[in-house]
Coordinates of C-alpha atoms and ligand atoms in Angstrom, one line a residue:
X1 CA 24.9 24.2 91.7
X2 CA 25.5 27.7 92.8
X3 CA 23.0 30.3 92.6
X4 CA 23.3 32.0 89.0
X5 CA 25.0 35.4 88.4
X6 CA 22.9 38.2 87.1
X7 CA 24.9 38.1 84.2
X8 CA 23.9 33.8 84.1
X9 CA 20.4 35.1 84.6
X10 CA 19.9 37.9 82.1
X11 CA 21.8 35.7 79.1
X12 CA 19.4 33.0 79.8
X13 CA 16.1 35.0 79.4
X14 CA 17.5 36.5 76.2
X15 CA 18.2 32.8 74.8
X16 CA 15.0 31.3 75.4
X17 CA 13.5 34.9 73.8
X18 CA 16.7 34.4 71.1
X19 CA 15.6 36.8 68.1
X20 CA 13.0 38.5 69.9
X21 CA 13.0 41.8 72.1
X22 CA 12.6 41.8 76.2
X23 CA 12.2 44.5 78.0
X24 CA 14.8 45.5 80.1
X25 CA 12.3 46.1 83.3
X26 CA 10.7 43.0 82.2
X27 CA 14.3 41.1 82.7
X28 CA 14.4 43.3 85.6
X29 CA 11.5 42.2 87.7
X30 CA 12.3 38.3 86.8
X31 CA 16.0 38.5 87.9
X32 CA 15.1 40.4 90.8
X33 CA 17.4 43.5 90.3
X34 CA 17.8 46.9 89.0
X35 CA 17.5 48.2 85.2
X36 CA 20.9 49.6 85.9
X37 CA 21.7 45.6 87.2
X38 CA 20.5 44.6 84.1
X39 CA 22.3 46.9 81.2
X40 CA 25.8 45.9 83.3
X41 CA 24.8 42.8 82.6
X42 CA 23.7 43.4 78.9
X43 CA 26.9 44.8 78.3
X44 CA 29.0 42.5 80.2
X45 CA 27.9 39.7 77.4
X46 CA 28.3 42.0 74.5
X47 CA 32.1 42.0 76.0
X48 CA 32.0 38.6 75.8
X49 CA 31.2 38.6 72.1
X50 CA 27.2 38.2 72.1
X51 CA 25.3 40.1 69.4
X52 CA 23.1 41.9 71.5
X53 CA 20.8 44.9 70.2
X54 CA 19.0 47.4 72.2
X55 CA 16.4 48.9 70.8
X56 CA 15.5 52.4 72.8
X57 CA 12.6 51.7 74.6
X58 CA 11.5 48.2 73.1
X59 CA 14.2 46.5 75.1
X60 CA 17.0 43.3 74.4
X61 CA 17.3 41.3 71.4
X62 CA 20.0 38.9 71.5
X63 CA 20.7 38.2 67.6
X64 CA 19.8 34.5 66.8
X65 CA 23.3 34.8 64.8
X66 CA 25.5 35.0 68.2
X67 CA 28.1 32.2 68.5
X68 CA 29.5 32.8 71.8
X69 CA 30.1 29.5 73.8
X70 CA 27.8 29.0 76.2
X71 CA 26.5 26.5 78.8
X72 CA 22.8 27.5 79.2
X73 CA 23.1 28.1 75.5
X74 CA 23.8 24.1 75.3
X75 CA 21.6 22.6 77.7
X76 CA 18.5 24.4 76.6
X77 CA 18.9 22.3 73.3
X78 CA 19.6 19.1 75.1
X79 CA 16.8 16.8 75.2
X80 CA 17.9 14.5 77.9
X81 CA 19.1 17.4 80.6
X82 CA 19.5 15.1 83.2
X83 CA 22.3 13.0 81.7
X84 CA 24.3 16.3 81.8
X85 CA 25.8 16.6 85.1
X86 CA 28.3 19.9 84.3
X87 CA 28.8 21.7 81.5
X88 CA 32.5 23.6 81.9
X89 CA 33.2 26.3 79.5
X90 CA 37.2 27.2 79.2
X91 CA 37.9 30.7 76.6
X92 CA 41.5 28.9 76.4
X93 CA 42.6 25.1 77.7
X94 CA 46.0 23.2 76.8
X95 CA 43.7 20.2 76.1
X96 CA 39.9 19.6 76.8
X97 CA 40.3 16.0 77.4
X98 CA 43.0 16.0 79.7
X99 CA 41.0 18.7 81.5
X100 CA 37.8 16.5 81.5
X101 CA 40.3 13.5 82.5
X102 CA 41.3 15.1 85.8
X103 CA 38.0 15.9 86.5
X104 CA 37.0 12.0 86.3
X105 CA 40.3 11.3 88.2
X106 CA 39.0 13.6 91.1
X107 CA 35.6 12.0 91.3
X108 CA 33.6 14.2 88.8
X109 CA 30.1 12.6 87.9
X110 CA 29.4 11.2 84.5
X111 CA 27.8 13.6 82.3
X112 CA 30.6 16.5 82.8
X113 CA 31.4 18.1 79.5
X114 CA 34.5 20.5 79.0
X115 CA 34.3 23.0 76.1
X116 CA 36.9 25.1 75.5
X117 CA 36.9 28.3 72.8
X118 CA 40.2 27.5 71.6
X119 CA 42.8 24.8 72.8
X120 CA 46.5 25.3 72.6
X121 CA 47.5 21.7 73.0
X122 CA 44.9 20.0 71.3
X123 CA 45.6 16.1 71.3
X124 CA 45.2 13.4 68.4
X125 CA 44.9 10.2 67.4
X126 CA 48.6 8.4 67.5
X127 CA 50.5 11.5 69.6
X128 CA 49.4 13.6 66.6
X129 CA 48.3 17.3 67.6
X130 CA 44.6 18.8 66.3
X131 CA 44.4 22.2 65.4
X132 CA 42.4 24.4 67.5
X133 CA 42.7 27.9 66.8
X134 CA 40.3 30.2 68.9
X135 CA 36.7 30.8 67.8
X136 CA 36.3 28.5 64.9
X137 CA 35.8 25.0 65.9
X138 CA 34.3 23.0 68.9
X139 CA 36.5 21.4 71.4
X140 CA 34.9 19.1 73.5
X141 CA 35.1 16.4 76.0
X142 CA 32.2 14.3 77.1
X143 CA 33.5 12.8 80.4
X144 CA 31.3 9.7 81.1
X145 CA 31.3 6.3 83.5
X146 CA 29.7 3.3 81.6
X147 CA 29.4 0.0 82.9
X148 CA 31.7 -1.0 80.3
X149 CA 34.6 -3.5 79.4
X150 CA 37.9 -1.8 78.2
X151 CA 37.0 -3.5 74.9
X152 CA 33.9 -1.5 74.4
X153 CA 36.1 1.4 74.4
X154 CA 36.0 1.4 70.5
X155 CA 32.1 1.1 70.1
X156 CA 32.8 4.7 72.1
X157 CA 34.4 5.9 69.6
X158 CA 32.6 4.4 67.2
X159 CA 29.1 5.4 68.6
X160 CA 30.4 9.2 68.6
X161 CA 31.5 9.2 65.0
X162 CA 28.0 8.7 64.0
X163 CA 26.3 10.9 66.3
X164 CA 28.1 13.8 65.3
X165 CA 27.3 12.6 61.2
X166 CA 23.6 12.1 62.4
X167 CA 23.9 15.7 64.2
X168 CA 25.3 17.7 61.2
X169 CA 22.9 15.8 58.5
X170 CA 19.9 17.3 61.0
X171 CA 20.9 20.5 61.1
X172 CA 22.6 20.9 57.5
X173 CA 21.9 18.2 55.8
X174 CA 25.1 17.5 54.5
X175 CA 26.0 14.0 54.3
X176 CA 30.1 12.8 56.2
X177 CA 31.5 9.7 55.5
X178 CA 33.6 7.5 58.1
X179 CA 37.2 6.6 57.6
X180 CA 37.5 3.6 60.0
X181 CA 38.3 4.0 62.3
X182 CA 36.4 7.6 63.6
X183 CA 37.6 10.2 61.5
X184 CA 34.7 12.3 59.7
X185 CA 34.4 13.4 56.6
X186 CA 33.1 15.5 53.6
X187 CA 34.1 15.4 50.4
X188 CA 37.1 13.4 51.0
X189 CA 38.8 16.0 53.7
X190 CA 38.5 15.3 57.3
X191 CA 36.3 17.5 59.1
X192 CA 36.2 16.0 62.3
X193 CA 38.7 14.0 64.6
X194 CA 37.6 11.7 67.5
X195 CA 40.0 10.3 70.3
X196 CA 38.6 8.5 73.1
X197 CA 40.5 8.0 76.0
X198 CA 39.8 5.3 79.2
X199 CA 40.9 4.8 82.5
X200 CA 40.2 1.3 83.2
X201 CA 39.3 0.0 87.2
X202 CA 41.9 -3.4 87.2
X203 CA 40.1 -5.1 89.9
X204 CA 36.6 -5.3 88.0
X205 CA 38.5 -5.3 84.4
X206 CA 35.7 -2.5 83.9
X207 CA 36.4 1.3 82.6
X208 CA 36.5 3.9 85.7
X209 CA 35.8 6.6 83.0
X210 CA 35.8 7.0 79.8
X211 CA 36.6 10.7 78.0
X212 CA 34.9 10.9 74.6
X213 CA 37.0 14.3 72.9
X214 CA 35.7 15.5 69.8
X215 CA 37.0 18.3 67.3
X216 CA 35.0 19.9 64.4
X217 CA 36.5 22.2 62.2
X218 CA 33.6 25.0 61.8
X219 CA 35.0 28.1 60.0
X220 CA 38.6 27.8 60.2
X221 CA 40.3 28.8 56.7
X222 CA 43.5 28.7 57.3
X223 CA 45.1 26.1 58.4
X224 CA 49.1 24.8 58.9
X225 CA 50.3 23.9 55.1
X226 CA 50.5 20.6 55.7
X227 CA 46.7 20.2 56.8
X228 CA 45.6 22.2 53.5
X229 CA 44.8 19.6 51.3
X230 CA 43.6 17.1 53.8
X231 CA 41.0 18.9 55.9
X232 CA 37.8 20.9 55.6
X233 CA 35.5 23.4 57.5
X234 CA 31.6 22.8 58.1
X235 CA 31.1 26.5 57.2
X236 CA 32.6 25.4 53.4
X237 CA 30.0 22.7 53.0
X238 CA 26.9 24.6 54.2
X239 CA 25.4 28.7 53.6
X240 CA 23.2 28.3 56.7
X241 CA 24.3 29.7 60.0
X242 CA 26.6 27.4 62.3
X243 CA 25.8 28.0 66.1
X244 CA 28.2 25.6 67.7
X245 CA 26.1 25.4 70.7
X246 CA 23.6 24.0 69.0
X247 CA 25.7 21.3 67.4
X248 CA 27.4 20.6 70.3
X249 CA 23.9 20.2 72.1
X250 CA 22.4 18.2 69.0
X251 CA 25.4 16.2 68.9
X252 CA 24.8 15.0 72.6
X253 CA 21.5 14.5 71.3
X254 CA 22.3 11.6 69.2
X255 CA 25.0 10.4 71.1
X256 CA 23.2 10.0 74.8
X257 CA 21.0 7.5 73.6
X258 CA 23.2 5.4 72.3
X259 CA 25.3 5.4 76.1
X260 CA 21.9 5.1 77.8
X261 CA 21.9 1.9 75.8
X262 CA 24.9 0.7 77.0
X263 CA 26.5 0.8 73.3
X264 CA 23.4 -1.2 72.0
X265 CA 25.0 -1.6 68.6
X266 CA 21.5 -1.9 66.5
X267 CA 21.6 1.3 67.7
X268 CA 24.3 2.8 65.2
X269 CA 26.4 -0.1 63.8
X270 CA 24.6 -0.4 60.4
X271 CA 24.8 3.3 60.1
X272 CA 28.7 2.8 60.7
X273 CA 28.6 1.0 58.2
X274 CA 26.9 2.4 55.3
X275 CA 29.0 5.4 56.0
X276 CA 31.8 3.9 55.8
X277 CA 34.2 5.1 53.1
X278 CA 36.9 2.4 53.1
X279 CA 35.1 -0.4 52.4
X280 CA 35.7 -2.0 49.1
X281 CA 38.8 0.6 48.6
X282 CA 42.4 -0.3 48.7
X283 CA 44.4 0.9 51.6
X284 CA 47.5 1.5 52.9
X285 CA 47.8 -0.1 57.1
X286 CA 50.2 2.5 58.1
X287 CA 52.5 1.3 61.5
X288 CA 54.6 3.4 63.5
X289 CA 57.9 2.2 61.3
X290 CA 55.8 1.2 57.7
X291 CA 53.0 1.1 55.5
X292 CA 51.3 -2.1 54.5
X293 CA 49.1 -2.7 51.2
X294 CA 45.8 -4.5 51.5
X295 CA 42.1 -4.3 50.6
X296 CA 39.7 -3.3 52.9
X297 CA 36.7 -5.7 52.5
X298 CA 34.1 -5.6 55.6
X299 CA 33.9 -4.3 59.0
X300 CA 33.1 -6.7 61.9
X301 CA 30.8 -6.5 64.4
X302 CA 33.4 -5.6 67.0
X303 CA 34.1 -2.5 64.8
X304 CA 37.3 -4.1 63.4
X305 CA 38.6 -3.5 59.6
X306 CA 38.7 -6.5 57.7
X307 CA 41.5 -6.8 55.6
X308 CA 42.9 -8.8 52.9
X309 CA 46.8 -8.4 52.1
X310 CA 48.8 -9.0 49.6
X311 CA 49.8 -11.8 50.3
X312 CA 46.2 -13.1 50.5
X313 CA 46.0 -13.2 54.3
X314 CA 42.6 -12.3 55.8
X315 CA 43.0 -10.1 59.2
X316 CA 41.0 -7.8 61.2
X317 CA 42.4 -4.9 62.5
X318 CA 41.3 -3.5 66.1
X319 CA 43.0 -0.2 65.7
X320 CA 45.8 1.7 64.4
X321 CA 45.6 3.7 61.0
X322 CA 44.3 3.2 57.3
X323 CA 44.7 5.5 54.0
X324 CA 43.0 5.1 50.7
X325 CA 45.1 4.5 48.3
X326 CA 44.7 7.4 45.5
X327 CA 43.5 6.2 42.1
X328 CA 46.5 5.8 39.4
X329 CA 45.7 8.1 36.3
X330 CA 45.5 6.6 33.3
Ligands
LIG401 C1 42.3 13.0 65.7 O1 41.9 13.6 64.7 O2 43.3 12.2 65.6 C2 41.5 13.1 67.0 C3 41.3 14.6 67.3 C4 40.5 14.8 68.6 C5 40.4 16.3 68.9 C6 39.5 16.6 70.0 S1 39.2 18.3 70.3 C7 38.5 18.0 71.8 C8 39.4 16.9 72.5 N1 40.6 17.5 73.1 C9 41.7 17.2 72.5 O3 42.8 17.6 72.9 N2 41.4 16.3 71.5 C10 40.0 16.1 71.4

């Protein structure tokens, strides 16, 4: 890694004294340059959004209640630093997970995560777009290169549904739900979207790389009409501050483990499970050209919906789309 910029080096003392003030001859002396160095600096990252206060005399305090994307910012909270290669932090991308797709594509280690502020091509599930808008959500994409068969792609997917549930029950306690097959959930509305993307080595018949990309709606309030009824905010759902390094960091915390065990699926499979929210409900299978009725009655251990149709067929689904039916007044 490069040497760190006085700007790097002065943001990462004030985290690690978040909420508490430090002198500014103190930050001085430790980053090796001037006072004068060091307010540039200071004010540099209020530019950049920080909430930093400096109190004459009794030095920097960098407000525990910044949320300015930041790298240091995430690592510091990451428990297992060494599975974390690269953190890239992008103000503006078209898409973090085609972004963290090239980067596997030209050789980037596993571990790189792309985070972007705001994304103006945000990708879904099914050629769908997810809405990004700048400030207000986390955009990221875990790029990672398991010794995996292109069938474990949806224990992925799986695996990061729960982690990010596990993460936001930790720091909020609010309990999600899953709709099978990774979308997140409060209340009914979707809160979080998950698409995993693979590039798969032919001649092994193993994954090259795999790009986990996940979106969390934090304190977005308005969103395009046709979301408006469907989808929710974390900031609607909790009063406590949301720092989205901190998620994103806590998120990797749950979700590392699980890769370090190659997918182990004790590891988060029951959990899947008891989240689930389509279990027992009727649904509608919806294809690209029509909707199917059925009943959603189990989920395998291979992550696939277990269905029973109409027409009293039993079939497991490996992917695609579900809804739950509404219930009929009476
Ligand atoms: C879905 O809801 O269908 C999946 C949405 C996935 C959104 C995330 S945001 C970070 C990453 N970059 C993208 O373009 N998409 C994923």
């Amino acid at each position: 890694m490069n040497k760190p910029s006085t700007k790097d080096t002065v943001l990462s003392l004030l985290l690690k004294n978040e909420g508490h003030a430090v002198s500014g001859s103190e930050i001085a002396a430790i980053s090796g340059v001037s006072r004068n160095a060091v307010w540039k600096a200071v004010n540099a990252l209020k530019n950049d959004g920080y909430n930093i206060k400096g109190v004459n005399n009794n030095g920097y305090t960098l407000s525990p209640q910044s949320d300015v994307l930041s790298a240091d910012a995430i690592l510091q909270d990451i428990a297992q630093k060494n599975f974390i290669s690269d953190i890239i932090i992008k103000k503006e991308t078209a898409t973090t997970n085609d972004d963290a797709k090239l980067l596997g594509h030209n050789g980037a280690k596993s571990g790189t995560l792309v985070v972007a502020d705001m994304q103006t091509n945000g990708k879904g599930r099914r050629g769908k777009s997810f809405f990004s808008p700048a400030g207000s959500g986390i955009y990221m994409s875990l790029l990672i290169r398991p010794q995996a068969e292109i069938e474990q792609s949806l224990m992925l997917t799986v695996a990061a549904s729960v982690a990010v549930s596990r993460a936001i029950k930790k720091l909020y306690q609010v309990e999600c739900s899953i709709k099978w097959v990774n979308d997140v959930y409060i209340n009914g509305k979707k809160l979080v979207g998950i698409l995993t993307e693979a590039s798969m080595n032919f001649e092994v018949q193993t994954l090259d790389y795999a790009v986990i990309g996940i979106g969390i709606n934090i304190t977005t309030q308005s969103f395009p009409p046709e979301l408006c009824d469907i989808v929710t905010s974390l900031c609607e759902h909790t009063s406590k501050f949301i720092s989205r390094n901190k998620l994103i960091a806590t998120v990797l915390n749950e979700l590392i483990p699980i890769i370090k065990a190659d997918f182990d699926k004790k590891l988060f499979f029951e959990e899947y499970k008891e989240r689930s929210m389509v279990i027992g409900k009727e649904i509608d299978i919806i294809y690209s050209d029509r909707t199917e009725s059925a009943t959603a009655i189990d989920i395998n251990e291979d992550c696939h919906l277990v269905v029973k149709k109409e027409n009293g067929d039993t079939v497991a689904l490996n992917s695609g789309e579900v809804s739950i039916k509404k219930k009929k007044r009476t």
